[in-house]
PDB file of C-alpha atoms in Angstrom:
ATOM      1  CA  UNK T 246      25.278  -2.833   3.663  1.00 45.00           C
ATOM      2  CA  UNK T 247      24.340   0.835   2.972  1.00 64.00           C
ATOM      3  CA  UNK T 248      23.464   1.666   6.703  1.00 81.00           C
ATOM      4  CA  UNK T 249      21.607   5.210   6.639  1.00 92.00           C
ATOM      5  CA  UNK T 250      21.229   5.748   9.992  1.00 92.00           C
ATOM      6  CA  UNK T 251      17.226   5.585   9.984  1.00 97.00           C
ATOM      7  CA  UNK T 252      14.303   3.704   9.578  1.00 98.00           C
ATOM      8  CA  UNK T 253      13.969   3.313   5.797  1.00 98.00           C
ATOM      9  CA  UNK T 254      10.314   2.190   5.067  1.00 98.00           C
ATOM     10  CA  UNK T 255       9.050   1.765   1.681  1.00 98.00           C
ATOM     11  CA  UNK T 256       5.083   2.158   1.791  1.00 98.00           C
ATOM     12  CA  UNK T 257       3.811   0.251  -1.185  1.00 98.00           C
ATOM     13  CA  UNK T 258       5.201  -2.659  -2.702  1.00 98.00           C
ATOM     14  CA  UNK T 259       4.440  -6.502  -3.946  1.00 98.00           C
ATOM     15  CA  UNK T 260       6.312  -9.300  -3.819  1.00 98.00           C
ATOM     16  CA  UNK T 261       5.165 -11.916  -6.181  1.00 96.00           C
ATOM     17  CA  UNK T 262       6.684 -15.501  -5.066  1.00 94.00           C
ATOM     18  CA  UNK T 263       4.794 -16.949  -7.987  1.00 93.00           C
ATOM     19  CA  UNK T 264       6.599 -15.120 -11.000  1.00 93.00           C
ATOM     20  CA  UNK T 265       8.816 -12.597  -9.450  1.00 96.00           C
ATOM     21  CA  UNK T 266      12.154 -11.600  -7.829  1.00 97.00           C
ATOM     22  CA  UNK T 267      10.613 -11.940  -3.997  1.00 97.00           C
ATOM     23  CA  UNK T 268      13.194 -12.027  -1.772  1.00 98.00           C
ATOM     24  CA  UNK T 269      15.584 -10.803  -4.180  1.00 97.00           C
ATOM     25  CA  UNK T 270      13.939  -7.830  -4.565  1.00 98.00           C
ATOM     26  CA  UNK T 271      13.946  -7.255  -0.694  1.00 98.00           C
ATOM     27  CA  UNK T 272      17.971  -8.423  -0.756  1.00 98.00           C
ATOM     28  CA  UNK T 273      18.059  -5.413  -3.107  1.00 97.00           C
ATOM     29  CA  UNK T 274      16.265  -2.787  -1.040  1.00 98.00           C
ATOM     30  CA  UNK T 275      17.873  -3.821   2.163  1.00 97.00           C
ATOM     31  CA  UNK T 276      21.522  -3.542   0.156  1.00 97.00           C
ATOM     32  CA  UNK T 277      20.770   0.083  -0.583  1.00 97.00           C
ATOM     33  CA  UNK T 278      19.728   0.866   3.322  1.00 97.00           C
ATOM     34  CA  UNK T 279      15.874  -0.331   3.093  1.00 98.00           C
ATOM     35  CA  UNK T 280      14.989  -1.102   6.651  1.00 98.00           C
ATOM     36  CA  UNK T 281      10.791  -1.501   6.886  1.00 98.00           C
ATOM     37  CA  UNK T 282       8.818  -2.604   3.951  1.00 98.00           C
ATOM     38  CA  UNK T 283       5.031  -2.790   3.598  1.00 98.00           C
ATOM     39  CA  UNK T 284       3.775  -5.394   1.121  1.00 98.00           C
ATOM     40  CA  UNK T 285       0.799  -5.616  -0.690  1.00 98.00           C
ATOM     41  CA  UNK T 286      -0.719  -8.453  -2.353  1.00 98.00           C
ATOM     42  CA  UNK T 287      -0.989  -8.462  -6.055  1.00 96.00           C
ATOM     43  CA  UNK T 288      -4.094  -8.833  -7.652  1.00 95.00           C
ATOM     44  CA  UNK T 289      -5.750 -12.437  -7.653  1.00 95.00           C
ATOM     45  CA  UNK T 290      -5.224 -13.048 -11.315  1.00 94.00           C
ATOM     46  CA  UNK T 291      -1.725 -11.814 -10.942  1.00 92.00           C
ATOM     47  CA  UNK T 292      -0.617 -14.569  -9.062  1.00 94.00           C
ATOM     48  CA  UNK T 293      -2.878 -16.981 -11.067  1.00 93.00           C
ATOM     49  CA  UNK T 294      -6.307 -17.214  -8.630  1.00 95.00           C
ATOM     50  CA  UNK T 295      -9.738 -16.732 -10.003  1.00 95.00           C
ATOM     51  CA  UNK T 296     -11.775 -15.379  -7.265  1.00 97.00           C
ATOM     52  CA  UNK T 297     -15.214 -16.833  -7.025  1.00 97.00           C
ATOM     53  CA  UNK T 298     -15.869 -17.204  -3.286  1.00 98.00           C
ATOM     54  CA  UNK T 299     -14.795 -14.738  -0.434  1.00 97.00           C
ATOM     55  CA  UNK T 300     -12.503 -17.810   0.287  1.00 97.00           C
ATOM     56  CA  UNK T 301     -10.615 -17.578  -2.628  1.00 98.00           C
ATOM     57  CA  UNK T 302      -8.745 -14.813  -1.549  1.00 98.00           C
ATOM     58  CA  UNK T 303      -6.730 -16.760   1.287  1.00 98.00           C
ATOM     59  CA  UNK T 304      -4.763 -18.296  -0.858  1.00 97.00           C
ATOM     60  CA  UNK T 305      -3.947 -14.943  -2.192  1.00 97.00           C
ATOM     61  CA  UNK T 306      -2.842 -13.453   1.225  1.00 98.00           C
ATOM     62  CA  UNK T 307      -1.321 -16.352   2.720  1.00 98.00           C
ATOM     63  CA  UNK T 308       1.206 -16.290   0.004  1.00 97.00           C
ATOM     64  CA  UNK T 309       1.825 -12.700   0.801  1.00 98.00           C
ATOM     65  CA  UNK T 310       2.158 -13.380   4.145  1.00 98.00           C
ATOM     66  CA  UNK T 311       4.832 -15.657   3.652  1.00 98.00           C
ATOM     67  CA  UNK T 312       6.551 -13.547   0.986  1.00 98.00           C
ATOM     68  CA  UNK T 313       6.468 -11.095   3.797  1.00 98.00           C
ATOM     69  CA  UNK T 314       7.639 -13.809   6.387  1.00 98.00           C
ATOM     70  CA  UNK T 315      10.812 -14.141   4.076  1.00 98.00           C
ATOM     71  CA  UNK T 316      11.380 -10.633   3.773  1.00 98.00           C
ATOM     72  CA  UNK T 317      11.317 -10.062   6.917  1.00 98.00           C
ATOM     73  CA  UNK T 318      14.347 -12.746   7.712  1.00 97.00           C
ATOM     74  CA  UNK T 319      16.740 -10.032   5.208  1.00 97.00           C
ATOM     75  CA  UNK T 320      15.941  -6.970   6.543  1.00 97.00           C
ATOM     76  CA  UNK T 321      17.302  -4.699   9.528  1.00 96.00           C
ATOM     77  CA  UNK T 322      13.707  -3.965  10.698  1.00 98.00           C
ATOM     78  CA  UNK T 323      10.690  -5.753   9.160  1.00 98.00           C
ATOM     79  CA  UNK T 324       7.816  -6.034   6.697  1.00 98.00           C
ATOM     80  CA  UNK T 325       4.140  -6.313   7.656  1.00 98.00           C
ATOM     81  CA  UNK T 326       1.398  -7.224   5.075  1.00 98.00           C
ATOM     82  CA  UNK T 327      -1.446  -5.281   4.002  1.00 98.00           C
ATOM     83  CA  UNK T 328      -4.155  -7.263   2.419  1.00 98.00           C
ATOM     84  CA  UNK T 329      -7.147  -6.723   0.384  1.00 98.00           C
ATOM     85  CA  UNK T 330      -9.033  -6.592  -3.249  1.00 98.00           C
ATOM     86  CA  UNK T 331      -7.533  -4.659  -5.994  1.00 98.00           C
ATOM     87  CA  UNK T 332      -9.853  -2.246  -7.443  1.00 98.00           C
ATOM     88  CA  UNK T 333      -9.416  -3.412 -10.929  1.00 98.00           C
ATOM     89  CA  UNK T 334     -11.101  -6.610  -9.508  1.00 98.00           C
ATOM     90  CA  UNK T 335     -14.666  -5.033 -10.634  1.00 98.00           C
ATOM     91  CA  UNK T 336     -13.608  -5.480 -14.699  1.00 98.00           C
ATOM     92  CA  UNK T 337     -12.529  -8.824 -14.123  1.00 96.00           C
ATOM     93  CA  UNK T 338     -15.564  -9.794 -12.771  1.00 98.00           C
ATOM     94  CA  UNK T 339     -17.521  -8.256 -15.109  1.00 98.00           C
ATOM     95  CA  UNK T 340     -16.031  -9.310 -18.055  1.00 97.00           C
ATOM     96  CA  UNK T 341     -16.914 -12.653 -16.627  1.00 97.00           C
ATOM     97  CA  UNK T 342     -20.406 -11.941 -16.310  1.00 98.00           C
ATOM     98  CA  UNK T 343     -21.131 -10.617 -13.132  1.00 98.00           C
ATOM     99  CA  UNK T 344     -23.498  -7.780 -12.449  1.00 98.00           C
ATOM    100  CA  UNK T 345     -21.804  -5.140 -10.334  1.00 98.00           C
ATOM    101  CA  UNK T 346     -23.892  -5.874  -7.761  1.00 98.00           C
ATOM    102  CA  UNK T 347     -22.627  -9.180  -7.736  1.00 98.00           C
ATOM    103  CA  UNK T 348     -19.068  -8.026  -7.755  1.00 98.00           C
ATOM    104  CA  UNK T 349     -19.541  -5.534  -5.188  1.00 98.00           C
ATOM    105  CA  UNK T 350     -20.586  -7.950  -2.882  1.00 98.00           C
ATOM    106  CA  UNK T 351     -17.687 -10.472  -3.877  1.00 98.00           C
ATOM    107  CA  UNK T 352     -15.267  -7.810  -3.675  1.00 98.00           C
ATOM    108  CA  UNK T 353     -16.883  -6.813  -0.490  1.00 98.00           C
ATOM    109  CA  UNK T 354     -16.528 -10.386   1.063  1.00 98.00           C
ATOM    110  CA  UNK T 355     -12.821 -10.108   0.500  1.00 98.00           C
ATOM    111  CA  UNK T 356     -12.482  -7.292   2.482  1.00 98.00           C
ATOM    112  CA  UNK T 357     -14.652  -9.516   5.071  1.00 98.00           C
ATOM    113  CA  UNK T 358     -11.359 -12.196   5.198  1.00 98.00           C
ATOM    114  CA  UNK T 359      -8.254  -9.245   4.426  1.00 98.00           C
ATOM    115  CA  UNK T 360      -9.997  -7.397   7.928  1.00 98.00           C
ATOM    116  CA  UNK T 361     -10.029 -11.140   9.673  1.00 98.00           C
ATOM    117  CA  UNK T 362      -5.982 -11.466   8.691  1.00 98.00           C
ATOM    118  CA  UNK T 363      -5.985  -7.972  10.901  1.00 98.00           C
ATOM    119  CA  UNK T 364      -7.737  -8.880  13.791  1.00 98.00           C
ATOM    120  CA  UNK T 365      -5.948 -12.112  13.935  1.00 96.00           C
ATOM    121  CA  UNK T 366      -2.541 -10.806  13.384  1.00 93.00           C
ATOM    122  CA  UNK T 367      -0.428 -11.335  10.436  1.00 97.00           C
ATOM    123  CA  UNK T 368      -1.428  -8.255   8.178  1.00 98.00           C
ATOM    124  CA  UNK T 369      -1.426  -4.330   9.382  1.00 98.00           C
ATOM    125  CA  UNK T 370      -3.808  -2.627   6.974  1.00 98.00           C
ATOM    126  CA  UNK T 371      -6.592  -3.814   4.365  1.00 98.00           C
ATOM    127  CA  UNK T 372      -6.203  -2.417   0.979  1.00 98.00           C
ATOM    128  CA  UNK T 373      -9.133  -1.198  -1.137  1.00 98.00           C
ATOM    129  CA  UNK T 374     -10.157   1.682  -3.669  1.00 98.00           C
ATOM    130  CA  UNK T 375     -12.063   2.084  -6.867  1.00 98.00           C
ATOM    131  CA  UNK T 376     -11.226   2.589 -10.591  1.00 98.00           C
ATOM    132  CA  UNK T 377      -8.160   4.182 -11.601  1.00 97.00           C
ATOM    133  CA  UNK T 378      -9.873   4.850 -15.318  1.00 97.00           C
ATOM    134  CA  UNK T 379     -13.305   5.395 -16.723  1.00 97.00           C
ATOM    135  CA  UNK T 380     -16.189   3.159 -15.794  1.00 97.00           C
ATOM    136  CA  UNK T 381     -20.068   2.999 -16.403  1.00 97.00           C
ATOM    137  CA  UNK T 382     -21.837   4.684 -13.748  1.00 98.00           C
ATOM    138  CA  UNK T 383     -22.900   1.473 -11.770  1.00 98.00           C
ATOM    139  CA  UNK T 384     -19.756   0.376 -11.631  1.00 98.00           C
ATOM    140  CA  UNK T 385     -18.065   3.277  -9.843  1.00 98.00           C
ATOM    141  CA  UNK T 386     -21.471   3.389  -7.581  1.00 98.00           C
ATOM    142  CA  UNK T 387     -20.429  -0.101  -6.737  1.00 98.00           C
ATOM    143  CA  UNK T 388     -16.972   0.675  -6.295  1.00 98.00           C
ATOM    144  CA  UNK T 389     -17.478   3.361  -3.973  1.00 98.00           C
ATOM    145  CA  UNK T 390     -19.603   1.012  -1.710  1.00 98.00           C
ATOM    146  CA  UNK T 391     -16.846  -1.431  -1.340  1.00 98.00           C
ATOM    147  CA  UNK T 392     -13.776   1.080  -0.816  1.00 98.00           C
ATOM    148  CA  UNK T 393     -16.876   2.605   1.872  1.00 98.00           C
ATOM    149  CA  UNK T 394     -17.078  -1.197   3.158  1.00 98.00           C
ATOM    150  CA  UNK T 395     -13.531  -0.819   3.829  1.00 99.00           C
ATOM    151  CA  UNK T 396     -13.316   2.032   5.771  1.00 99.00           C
ATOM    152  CA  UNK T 397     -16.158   0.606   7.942  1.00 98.00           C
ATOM    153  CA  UNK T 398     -13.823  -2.410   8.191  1.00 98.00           C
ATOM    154  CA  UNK T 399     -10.793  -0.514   8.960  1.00 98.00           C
ATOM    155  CA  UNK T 400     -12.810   1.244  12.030  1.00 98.00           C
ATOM    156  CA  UNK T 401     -14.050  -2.076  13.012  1.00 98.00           C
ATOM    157  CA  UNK T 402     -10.425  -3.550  13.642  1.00 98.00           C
ATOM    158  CA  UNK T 403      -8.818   0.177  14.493  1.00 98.00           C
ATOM    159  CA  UNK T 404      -6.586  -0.551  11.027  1.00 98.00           C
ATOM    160  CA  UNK T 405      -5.363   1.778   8.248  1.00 98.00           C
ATOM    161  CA  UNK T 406      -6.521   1.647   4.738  1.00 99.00           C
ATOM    162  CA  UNK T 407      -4.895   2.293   1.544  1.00 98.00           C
ATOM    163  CA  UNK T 408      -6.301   3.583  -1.406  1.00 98.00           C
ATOM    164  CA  UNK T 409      -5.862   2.731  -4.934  1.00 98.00           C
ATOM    165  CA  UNK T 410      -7.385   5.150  -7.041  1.00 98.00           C
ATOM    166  CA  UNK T 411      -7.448   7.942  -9.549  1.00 98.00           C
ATOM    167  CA  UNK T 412      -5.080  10.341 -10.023  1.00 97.00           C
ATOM    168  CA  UNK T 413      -5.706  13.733  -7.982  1.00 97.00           C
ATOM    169  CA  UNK T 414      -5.057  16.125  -5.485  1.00 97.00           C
ATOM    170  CA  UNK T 415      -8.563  16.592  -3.943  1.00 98.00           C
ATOM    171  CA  UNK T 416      -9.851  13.419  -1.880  1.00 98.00           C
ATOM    172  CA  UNK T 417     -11.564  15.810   0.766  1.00 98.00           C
ATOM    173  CA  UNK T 418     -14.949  13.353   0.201  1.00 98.00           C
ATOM    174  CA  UNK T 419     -13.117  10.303   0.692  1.00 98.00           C
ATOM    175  CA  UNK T 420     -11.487  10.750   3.754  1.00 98.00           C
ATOM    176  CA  UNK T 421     -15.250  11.998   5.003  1.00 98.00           C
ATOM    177  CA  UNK T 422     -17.002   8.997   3.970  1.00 98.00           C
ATOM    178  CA  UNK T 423     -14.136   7.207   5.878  1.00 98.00           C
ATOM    179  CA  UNK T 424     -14.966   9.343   9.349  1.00 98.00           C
ATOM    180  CA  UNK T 425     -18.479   8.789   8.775  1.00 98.00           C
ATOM    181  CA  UNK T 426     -17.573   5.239   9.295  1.00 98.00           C
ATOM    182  CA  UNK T 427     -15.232   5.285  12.219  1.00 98.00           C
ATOM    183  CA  UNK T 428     -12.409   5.692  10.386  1.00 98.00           C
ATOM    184  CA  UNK T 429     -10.256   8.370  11.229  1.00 98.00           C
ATOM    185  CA  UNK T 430      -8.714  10.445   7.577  1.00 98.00           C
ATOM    186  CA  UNK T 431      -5.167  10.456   9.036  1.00 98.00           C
ATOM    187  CA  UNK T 432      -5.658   6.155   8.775  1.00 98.00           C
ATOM    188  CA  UNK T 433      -6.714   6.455   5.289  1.00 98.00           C
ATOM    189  CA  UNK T 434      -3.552   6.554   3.067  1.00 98.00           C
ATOM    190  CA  UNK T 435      -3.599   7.890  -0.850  1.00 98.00           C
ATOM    191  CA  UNK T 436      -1.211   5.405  -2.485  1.00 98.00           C
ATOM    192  CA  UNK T 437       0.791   6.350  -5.508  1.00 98.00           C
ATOM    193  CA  UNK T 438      -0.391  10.063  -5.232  1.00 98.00           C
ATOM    194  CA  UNK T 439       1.853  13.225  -5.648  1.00 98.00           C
ATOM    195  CA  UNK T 440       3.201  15.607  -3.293  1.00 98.00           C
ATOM    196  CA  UNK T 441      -0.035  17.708  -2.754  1.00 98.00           C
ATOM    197  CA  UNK T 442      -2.946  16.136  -1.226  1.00 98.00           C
ATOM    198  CA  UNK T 443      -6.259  16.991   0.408  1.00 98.00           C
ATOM    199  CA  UNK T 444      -7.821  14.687   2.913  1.00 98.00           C
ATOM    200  CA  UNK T 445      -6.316  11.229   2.921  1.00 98.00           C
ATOM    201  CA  UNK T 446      -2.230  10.857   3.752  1.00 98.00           C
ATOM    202  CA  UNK T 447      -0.210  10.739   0.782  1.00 98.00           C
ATOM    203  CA  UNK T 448       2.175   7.666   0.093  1.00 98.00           C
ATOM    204  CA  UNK T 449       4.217   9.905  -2.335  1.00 98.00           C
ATOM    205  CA  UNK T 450       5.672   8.400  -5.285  1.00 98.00           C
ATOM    206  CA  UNK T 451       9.709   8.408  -5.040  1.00 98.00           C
ATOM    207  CA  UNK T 452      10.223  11.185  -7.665  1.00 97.00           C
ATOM    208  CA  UNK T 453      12.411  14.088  -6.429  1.00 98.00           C
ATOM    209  CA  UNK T 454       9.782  16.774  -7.836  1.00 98.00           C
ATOM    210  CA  UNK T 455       7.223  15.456  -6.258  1.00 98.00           C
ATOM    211  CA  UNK T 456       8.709  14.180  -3.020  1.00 98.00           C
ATOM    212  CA  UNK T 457      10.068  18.347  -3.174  1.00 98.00           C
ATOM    213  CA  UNK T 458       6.525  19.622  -2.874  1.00 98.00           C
ATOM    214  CA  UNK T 459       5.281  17.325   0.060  1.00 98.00           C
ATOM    215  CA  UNK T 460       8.245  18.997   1.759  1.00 98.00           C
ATOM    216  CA  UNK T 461       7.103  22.396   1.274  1.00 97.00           C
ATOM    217  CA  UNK T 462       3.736  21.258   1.955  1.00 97.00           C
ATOM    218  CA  UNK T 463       4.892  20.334   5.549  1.00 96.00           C
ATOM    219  CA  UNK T 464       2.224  17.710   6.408  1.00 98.00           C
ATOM    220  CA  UNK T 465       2.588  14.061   7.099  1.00 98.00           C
ATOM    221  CA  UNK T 466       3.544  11.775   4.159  1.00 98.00           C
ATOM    222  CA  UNK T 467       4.860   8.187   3.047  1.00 98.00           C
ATOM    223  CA  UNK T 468       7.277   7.298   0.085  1.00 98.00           C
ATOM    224  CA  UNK T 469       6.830   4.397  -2.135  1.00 98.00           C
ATOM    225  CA  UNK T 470       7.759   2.416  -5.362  1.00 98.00           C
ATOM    226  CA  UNK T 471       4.670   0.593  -6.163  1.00 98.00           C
ATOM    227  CA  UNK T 472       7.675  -2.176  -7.581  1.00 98.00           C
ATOM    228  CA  UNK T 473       5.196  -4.630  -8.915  1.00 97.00           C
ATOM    229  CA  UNK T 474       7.798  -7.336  -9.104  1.00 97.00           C
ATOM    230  CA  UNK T 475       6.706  -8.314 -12.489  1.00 94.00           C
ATOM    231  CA  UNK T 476       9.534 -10.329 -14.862  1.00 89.00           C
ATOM    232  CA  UNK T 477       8.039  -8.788 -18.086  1.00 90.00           C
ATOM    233  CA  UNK T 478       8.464  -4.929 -16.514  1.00 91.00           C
ATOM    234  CA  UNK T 479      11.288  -4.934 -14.562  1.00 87.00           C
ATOM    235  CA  UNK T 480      12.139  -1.927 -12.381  1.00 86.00           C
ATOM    236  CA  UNK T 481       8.459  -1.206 -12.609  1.00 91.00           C
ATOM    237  CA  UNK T 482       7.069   1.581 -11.085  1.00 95.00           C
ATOM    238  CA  UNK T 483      10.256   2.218  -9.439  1.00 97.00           C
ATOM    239  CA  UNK T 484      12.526   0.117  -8.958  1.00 97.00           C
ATOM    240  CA  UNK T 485      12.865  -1.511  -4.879  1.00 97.00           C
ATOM    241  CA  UNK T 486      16.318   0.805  -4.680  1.00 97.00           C
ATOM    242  CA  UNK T 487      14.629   3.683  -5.267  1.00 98.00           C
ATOM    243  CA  UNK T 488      13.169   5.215  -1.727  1.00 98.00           C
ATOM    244  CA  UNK T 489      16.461   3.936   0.229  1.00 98.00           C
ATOM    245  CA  UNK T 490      18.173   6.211  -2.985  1.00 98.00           C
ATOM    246  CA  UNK T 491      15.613   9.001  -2.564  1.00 98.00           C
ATOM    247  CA  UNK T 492      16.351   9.099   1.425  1.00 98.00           C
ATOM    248  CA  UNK T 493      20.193   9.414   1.013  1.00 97.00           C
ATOM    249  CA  UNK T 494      19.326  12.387  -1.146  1.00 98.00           C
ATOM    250  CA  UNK T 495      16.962  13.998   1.016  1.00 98.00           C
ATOM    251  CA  UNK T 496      19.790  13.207   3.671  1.00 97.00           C
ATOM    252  CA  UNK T 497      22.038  15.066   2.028  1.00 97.00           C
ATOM    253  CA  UNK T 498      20.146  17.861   1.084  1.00 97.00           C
ATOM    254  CA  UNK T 499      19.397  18.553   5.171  1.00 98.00           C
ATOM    255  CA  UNK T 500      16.290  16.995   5.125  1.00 98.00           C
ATOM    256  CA  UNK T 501      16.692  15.288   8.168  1.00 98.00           C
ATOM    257  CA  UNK T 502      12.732  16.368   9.347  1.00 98.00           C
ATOM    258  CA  UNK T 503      11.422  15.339   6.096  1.00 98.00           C
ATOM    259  CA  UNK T 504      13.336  11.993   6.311  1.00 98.00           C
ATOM    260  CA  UNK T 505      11.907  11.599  10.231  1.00 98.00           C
ATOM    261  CA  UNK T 506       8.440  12.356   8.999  1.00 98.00           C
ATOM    262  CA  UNK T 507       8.156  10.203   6.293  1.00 98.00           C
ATOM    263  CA  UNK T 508       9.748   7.233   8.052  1.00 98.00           C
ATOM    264  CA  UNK T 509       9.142   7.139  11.638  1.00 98.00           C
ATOM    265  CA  UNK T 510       6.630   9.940  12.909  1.00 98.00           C
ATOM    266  CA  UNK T 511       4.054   9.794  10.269  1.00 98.00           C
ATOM    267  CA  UNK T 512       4.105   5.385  10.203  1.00 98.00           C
ATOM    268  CA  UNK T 513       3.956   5.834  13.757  1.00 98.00           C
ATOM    269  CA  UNK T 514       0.502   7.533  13.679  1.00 98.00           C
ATOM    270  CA  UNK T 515      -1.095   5.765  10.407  1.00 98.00           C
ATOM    271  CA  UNK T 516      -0.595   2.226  11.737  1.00 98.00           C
ATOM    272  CA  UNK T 517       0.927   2.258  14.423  1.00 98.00           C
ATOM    273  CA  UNK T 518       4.167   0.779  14.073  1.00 98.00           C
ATOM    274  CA  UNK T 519       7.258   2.241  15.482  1.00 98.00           C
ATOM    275  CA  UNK T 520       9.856   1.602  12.701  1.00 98.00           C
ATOM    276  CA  UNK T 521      13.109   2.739  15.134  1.00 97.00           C
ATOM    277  CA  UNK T 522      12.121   0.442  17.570  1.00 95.00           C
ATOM    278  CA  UNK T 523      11.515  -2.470  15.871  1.00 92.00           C
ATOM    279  CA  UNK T 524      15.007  -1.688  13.779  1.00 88.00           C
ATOM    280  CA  UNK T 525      16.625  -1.654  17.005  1.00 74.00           C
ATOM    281  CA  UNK T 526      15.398  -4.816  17.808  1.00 62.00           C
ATOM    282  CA  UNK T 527      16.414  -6.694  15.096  1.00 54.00           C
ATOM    283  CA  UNK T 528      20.218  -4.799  15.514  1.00 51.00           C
ATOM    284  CA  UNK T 529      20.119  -6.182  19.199  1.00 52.00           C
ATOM    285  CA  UNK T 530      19.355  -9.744  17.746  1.00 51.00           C
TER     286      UNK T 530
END
């Protein structure tokens, strides 16, 4: 075991039990000093479900809360879920005939269960977020109103939300449609974003440039892979070794306070989870 001496949390990753590695993706994190993982579902027709009902999208999330069940068992710490409805969703529907009024509220509905899977428990954060590439005007109207149904979600249950979106440094409206809805900005997370960011928390992609400028920036920020645990792109985005690699680096490179911030302080006020604590539990075990 590569033992690091701190939390090690990846922010954004899936586990897909259908077609993927799974847990042998997490046996490879936790190898290279991975101690906390966060896990989102893939997208329904990833893991072979054709959403036509709000209902639909149980069987979706219980099978990422058991992949996250099982990941839990190899790691030092542990993984928590975070559930909701990929953005992309919208095209899907479409291109099956909805309006996007129709998908909105379908999409919406999903975020109706992912927020129940909060309040009853097994997941930590709902997911949501609109088109990461051009749309007609309707549709990124109706997108916005279900990443907005989100964040009224999120302050409903007292959960964080992460964002899947378009690329950019600038979310300064976002996080205010999220206050304006009871969510505070420092619970809405920018996944897969770059070092800079304005309003949301970035979950910085684990590139060395990039993780260099949230450094320098000095404000609160996540690492990721976005490993998408596909068999057809593997390694893809980064591989699940990658942030465990990227924290020995920053290690060694004095950046103990970076390290701390990204992996214990700044988890610690997005969601609430105290990653040294629960990594000291599972030692004691």
């Amino acid at each position: 075991m590569d033992d690091l001496d701190t939390p090690v949390l990846d922010d954004h990753l899936h586990l897909d039990p259908v077609n993927g590695r799974n847990t042998e993706a997490v046996e490879e994190f936790a190898d290279h000093g991975g101690t906390h993982l966060l896990v989102l579902n893939k997208p329904s027709w990833g893991l072979g479900v054709e959403v036509e009902a709000a209902e639909d999208f149980r069987e979706v999330f219980d099978m990422t809360v058991e992949a996250v069940e099982d990941a839990t068992e190899v790691l030092d710490g542990r993984a928590w879920p975070v559930l909701g409805v990929h953005p992309a969703l919208i095209s899907q529907l479409l291109d099956r005939g909805y309006e996007p009024e129709e998908a909105r509220d379908l999409m919406q509905a999903g975020l109706d269960v992912a927020a129940e899977y909060v309040a009853e428990g097994p997941a930590l954060a709902i997911k949501s977020g609109r088109p990461h590439y051009d749309v007609d005007e309707d549709v990124w109207a109706a997108s916005n109103d279900v990443m907005k149904h989100a964040f009224e979600l999120g302050g409903e249950v007292g959960c964080a939300v992460q964002l899947h979106t378009e690329g950019g440094e600038d979310f300064t409206e976002v996080a205010e449609w999220a206050e304006d809805r009871g969510l505070p900005r420092e619970r809405v997370v920018k996944h897969y974003s770059g070092g800079r960011m304005e309003g949301p928390v970035p979950s910085v992609l684990a590139d060395k440039e990039e993780l260099e400028i949230a450094i320098e920036q000095g404000e609160p920020f996540m690492m990721e892979t976005d490993y998408i645990d596909d068999p057809d792109r593997p390694g893809a985005v980064l591989g699940p070794k990658t942030v465990p690699r990227r924290v020995r680096w920053l290690l060694e490179a004095g950046h103990d306070e970076a390290v701390r911030n990204a992996h214990v302080e700044t988890p610690a006020r997005v969601y609430g989870i105290d990653t040294e604590a629960t990594l000291e539990a599972e030692v004691e075990e």
